[in-house]
Every structure is written in C-alpha cells, then in structure tokens.
C-alpha cells in the first residue's frame, strides 16, 4: 500500500531564511510525487511534481523539491522564506502501478515570522 | 472556467439528519475525487470517479456514506444518517486523464454535525 509521511506538524522559520518541509513516501512501484499548498479557508493548490528526470524539480512561488530514491524522500525547499508562504503544505504520492488517486500526507503547517 | 464549485460552503446539521454535499467539476475533466479533511486524520480519499463511473470507493467510511455522479458536470456525497464524528471539511477535486498529476480542488464544504 502506498503512504506518505510528513514527520513535522509545524515548521517555524524567520523571513529570509531557507525553509525545508519534509516528506517521505512508501510505494510498491515507481512513484509520482507532488506538493500542494492550502491557504486558510481555501482548497489545495498544486505547487510542483516529480514524475521522472531530474531529481530537483522547480515549482510555483520559488519552491523546489528534491527527489531522493534511496531515502524515499521528497523534501520541499525554498532558499528565502516569505511571510506570505505561511500555509499548510501537503505532500502526495501516486503509485504508478496501484492506481490513479493521490494519497496525501497529514500536512505540515509552515509559519514564517517577520 | 470558474473552477471546481462546491456547495454549500458551510453546513450545520443535527445528528441523524441527511446531508448532501454537491460538486461541479471543471468542464471537460474526466476524473472526480472526494476527500475529507480532519485535524486527526489529515486528508483522506473517500471515492473517485472516471467518466462518471465509481472506480474506488474503499475509502468511504461506512454504509452511511454514498456518492453519485449522474453526469459529467455534477456529483453528490450523501451522509445518512449523519453523526458528530462526520464533522470535517469535504473537498471535491477534478482532473484530466492527460494531466492526472494536477488536481483542481474546490473550496470545500465545512460540515458540522451537532
């Protein structure tokens, strides 16, 4: 069965500092990996995806994520955090062989202080 | 396009009552997903449809929950009878088969069962 773990419920970082939101996954086959962001009282918005190719993928709003197959991780990163980045971030996985729907982690709240 | 439209935005109902949540996917999208979000369990997949046909309903909690998609532009999620533990935010999302990694989410329905 496929699953996603986000080990931190909350990440706090000062504006201008780099940020990392962690994600590990478990699938039986090759994974498709995703990050979504949720702002208060809104639906989730797609940030970026890893399907194949370069292990470092770039997405919206300056975010990037690094796929590490040996560590089964897909951490979200940004070199310089903004207060407006404060939101709830979800990592998601799709097992190519298992099915179509995305399985989401529980989410990590990112809080960026000024 | 107006995006994925969910109604109502908020629903407060008494235990034992029937609740119907509605979703209008993006025109042309052939996949539709229902998710439930709670603090304890995060974002859970309930059921998804492809071309109006239910593909996987293994996430539906129990027989009190049912979902239908009578046509390509409308889906409902019904809870009968409702219980306080059903209180959550229910999201609908849609996607194209050619772009299965990018879901478009609705703004959600916040359900409170008292």
Short mmCIF file of C-alpha atoms in Angstrom, two decimals:
data_model
loop_
_atom_site.label_atom_id
_atom_site.label_comp_id
_atom_site.label_asym_id
_atom_site.label_seq_id
_atom_site.Cartn_x
_atom_site.Cartn_y
_atom_site.Cartn_z
CA UNK A 1 0.00 0.00 0.00
CA UNK A 2 1.16 3.48 -0.74
CA UNK A 3 1.62 6.04 2.01
CA UNK A 4 3.13 9.41 2.75
CA UNK A 5 4.61 10.68 5.99
CA UNK A 6 5.20 14.28 6.97
CA UNK A 7 7.09 14.00 10.25
CA UNK A 8 6.62 17.61 11.35
CA UNK A 9 3.22 19.04 12.22
CA UNK A 10 4.69 22.55 12.16
CA UNK A 11 7.78 24.28 10.83
CA UNK A 12 8.74 27.75 12.01
CA UNK A 13 11.22 29.90 10.11
CA UNK A 14 12.17 33.56 10.01
CA UNK A 15 11.56 35.57 6.86
CA UNK A 16 14.56 35.48 4.56
CA UNK A 17 15.85 32.19 5.92
CA UNK A 18 15.78 28.96 3.94
CA UNK A 19 12.95 26.55 4.64
CA UNK A 20 12.54 22.80 4.37
CA UNK A 21 9.34 20.81 4.78
CA UNK A 22 9.99 17.10 4.98
CA UNK A 23 8.21 14.23 3.26
CA UNK A 24 8.91 10.51 2.99
CA UNK A 25 6.91 8.04 0.97
CA UNK A 26 6.26 4.34 0.57
CA UNK A 27 5.09 2.74 -2.67
CA UNK A 28 5.46 -0.68 -4.20
CA UNK A 29 6.45 0.62 -7.61
CA UNK A 30 7.75 3.86 -9.05
CA UNK A 31 6.25 6.97 -7.50
CA UNK A 32 4.79 10.14 -8.81
CA UNK A 33 5.32 12.78 -6.08
CA UNK A 34 3.62 16.11 -5.51
CA UNK A 35 3.39 19.10 -3.23
CA UNK A 36 0.23 21.07 -2.69
CA UNK A 37 -0.41 24.16 -0.55
CA UNK A 38 -3.56 25.17 1.29
CA UNK A 39 -4.30 28.69 2.43
CA UNK A 40 -6.95 29.30 5.12
CA UNK A 41 -10.50 28.52 4.01
CA UNK A 42 -9.32 27.52 0.55
CA UNK A 43 -8.88 24.33 -1.42
CA UNK A 44 -5.48 22.83 -2.12
CA UNK A 45 -3.35 24.32 -4.87
CA UNK A 46 -0.78 22.40 -6.91
CA UNK A 47 2.84 23.51 -6.33
CA UNK A 48 5.08 21.04 -8.11
CA UNK A 49 5.54 17.44 -9.16
CA UNK A 50 8.18 14.80 -9.75
CA UNK A 51 7.39 12.32 -12.49
CA UNK A 52 10.76 11.40 -13.94
CA UNK A 53 14.05 13.02 -14.88
CA UNK A 54 16.00 15.50 -12.76
CA UNK A 55 15.80 14.85 -9.06
CA UNK A 56 15.46 18.57 -8.35
CA UNK A 57 12.15 19.94 -9.54
CA UNK A 58 11.08 23.56 -9.52
CA UNK A 59 7.56 24.77 -8.96
CA UNK A 60 5.43 27.78 -8.25
CA UNK A 61 6.34 30.73 -5.99
CA UNK A 62 10.06 29.85 -5.90
CA UNK A 63 9.59 26.45 -4.30
CA UNK A 64 11.59 23.40 -5.27
CA UNK A 65 11.76 19.80 -4.14
CA UNK A 66 14.42 17.15 -4.23
CA UNK A 67 13.59 13.54 -5.00
CA UNK A 68 15.86 11.06 -3.21
CA UNK A 69 15.09 7.49 -4.18
CA UNK A 70 17.48 5.84 -1.73
CA UNK A 71 15.97 7.74 1.19
CA UNK A 72 12.43 7.63 -0.25
CA UNK A 73 12.13 11.34 0.42
CA UNK A 74 10.76 14.35 -1.41
CA UNK A 75 11.50 17.40 0.75
CA UNK A 76 10.12 20.81 -0.18
CA UNK A 77 12.57 23.70 -0.08
CA UNK A 78 12.81 27.42 -0.66
CA UNK A 79 16.01 29.45 -0.40
CA UNK A 80 14.41 32.51 1.19
CA UNK A 81 11.07 32.32 3.01
CA UNK A 82 8.39 34.99 2.81
CA UNK A 83 5.69 35.73 5.38
CA UNK A 84 3.17 35.05 2.62
CA UNK A 85 4.47 31.45 2.39
CA UNK A 86 2.76 30.71 5.70
CA UNK A 87 0.22 27.99 4.93
CA UNK A 88 -0.49 24.27 5.22
CA UNK A 89 1.64 22.11 2.92
CA UNK A 90 0.73 18.63 1.75
CA UNK A 91 2.97 16.02 0.20
CA UNK A 92 1.23 13.45 -2.01
CA UNK A 93 2.15 10.27 -3.85
CA UNK A 94 0.70 8.22 -6.63
CA UNK A 95 1.91 4.70 -7.22
CA UNK A 96 2.07 4.30 -10.97
CA UNK A 97 1.02 0.66 -10.78
CA UNK A 98 -1.51 0.94 -7.98
CA UNK A 99 -3.98 3.47 -9.23
CA UNK A 100 -4.96 6.95 -10.11
CA UNK A 101 -5.80 8.81 -6.93
CA UNK A 102 -3.29 10.80 -4.96
CA UNK A 103 -2.62 9.81 -1.37
CA UNK A 104 -1.82 12.80 0.82
CA UNK A 105 0.21 13.20 3.97
CA UNK A 106 -1.35 14.80 7.03
CA UNK A 107 0.12 18.16 6.21
CA UNK A 108 2.72 20.48 7.73
CA UNK A 109 1.91 23.99 8.86
CA UNK A 110 4.59 26.44 7.80
CA UNK A 111 4.81 29.62 9.83
CA UNK A 112 7.13 32.36 8.59
CA UNK A 113 7.76 35.21 11.03
CA UNK A 114 8.78 38.71 10.07
CA UNK B 1 -13.71 28.50 -16.12
CA UNK B 2 -14.98 29.08 -12.59
CA UNK B 3 -13.05 26.14 -11.22
CA UNK B 4 -14.47 23.31 -9.14
CA UNK B 5 -17.60 24.53 -7.43
CA UNK B 6 -18.82 23.03 -4.17
CA UNK B 7 -22.00 23.77 -2.28
CA UNK B 8 -22.85 24.57 0.37
CA UNK B 9 -19.71 26.21 1.81
CA UNK B 10 -20.90 25.56 5.34
CA UNK B 11 -23.45 23.10 6.67
CA UNK B 12 -24.61 22.68 10.23
CA UNK B 13 -26.99 19.85 10.88
CA UNK B 14 -28.31 17.79 13.74
CA UNK B 15 -27.24 14.23 14.36
CA UNK B 16 -29.42 11.80 12.47
CA UNK B 17 -30.24 14.16 9.63
CA UNK B 18 -29.40 13.53 5.99
CA UNK B 19 -26.69 15.71 4.49
CA UNK B 20 -25.99 16.16 0.78
CA UNK B 21 -22.83 17.82 -0.48
CA UNK B 22 -22.58 18.90 -4.10
CA UNK B 23 -19.77 19.33 -6.58
CA UNK B 24 -19.49 20.68 -10.09
CA UNK B 25 -16.14 19.73 -11.66
CA UNK B 26 -14.30 21.70 -14.30
CA UNK B 27 -15.88 21.20 -17.70
CA UNK B 28 -14.03 18.53 -19.66
CA UNK B 29 -12.36 16.94 -16.66
CA UNK B 30 -12.97 13.22 -16.62
CA UNK B 31 -11.82 12.36 -13.09
CA UNK B 32 -13.58 13.47 -9.92
CA UNK B 33 -12.38 12.86 -6.38
CA UNK B 34 -13.97 13.30 -2.96
CA UNK B 35 -11.64 13.88 0.03
CA UNK B 36 -12.32 14.51 3.69
CA UNK B 37 -10.04 16.66 5.87
CA UNK B 38 -9.85 16.44 9.65
CA UNK B 39 -7.22 17.51 12.14
CA UNK B 40 -6.71 13.97 13.34
CA UNK B 41 -6.55 12.12 10.05
CA UNK B 42 -5.48 14.76 7.56
CA UNK B 43 -6.76 14.47 4.00
CA UNK B 44 -8.42 11.13 3.26
CA UNK B 45 -9.58 9.89 -0.13
CA UNK B 46 -13.20 8.77 0.05
CA UNK B 47 -14.06 7.85 -3.53
CA UNK B 48 -13.21 8.74 -7.09
CA UNK B 49 -14.93 8.55 -10.47
CA UNK B 50 -13.70 8.24 -14.03
CA UNK B 51 -16.16 9.25 -16.74
CA UNK B 52 -18.94 9.22 -14.14
CA UNK B 53 -18.20 5.64 -13.06
CA UNK B 54 -17.03 4.97 -9.48
CA UNK B 55 -13.56 3.42 -9.62
CA UNK B 56 -12.53 3.10 -5.99
CA UNK B 57 -14.81 3.62 -3.01
CA UNK B 58 -12.67 1.79 -0.48
CA UNK B 59 -12.19 4.99 1.47
CA UNK B 60 -15.87 5.51 2.17
CA UNK B 61 -16.10 5.13 5.96
CA UNK B 62 -19.28 3.10 6.17
CA UNK B 63 -22.64 2.46 4.60
CA UNK B 64 -23.95 5.79 5.82
CA UNK B 65 -21.88 7.42 3.09
CA UNK B 66 -22.81 7.26 -0.59
CA UNK B 67 -21.67 9.14 -3.67
CA UNK B 68 -23.09 9.51 -7.13
CA UNK B 69 -22.13 11.13 -10.38
CA UNK B 70 -25.21 11.14 -12.62
CA UNK B 71 -23.47 13.15 -15.34
CA UNK B 72 -20.13 14.72 -16.19
CA UNK B 73 -20.97 18.03 -14.56
CA UNK B 74 -22.36 17.01 -11.19
CA UNK B 75 -21.59 14.79 -8.22
CA UNK B 76 -23.08 14.37 -4.76
CA UNK B 77 -21.81 12.96 -1.49
CA UNK B 78 -24.58 11.95 0.87
CA UNK B 79 -24.43 11.06 4.54
CA UNK B 80 -27.49 9.41 6.03
CA UNK B 81 -27.81 9.45 8.99
CA UNK B 82 -25.17 11.96 9.97
CA UNK B 83 -23.14 11.66 13.18
CA UNK B 84 -20.95 14.17 15.07
CA UNK B 85 -17.80 12.28 14.01
CA UNK B 86 -18.62 13.12 10.40
CA UNK B 87 -17.77 16.76 11.12
CA UNK B 88 -14.96 17.70 8.73
CA UNK B 89 -14.17 19.67 5.62
CA UNK B 90 -15.14 17.77 2.49
CA UNK B 91 -13.26 18.57 -0.71
CA UNK B 92 -14.06 17.73 -4.27
CA UNK B 93 -11.31 17.76 -6.92
CA UNK B 94 -11.22 17.10 -10.64
CA UNK B 95 -8.53 16.39 -13.21
CA UNK B 96 -7.94 15.42 -16.82
CA UNK B 97 -6.68 11.97 -17.70
CA UNK B 98 -3.88 13.65 -19.61
CA UNK B 99 -2.85 15.64 -16.54
CA UNK B 100 -3.55 13.32 -13.65
CA UNK B 101 -0.89 14.94 -11.51
CA UNK B 102 -2.56 18.28 -11.26
CA UNK B 103 -5.82 18.21 -9.41
CA UNK B 104 -8.02 21.27 -9.13
CA UNK B 105 -9.70 21.42 -5.76
CA UNK B 106 -12.90 23.15 -4.78
CA UNK B 107 -13.04 25.42 -1.74
CA UNK B 108 -14.60 22.67 0.34
CA UNK B 109 -17.73 22.22 2.43
CA UNK B 110 -17.30 22.58 6.17
CA UNK B 111 -19.75 20.16 7.78
CA UNK B 112 -20.65 20.38 11.43
CA UNK B 113 -22.93 17.75 12.93
CA UNK B 114 -24.25 18.65 16.37
#
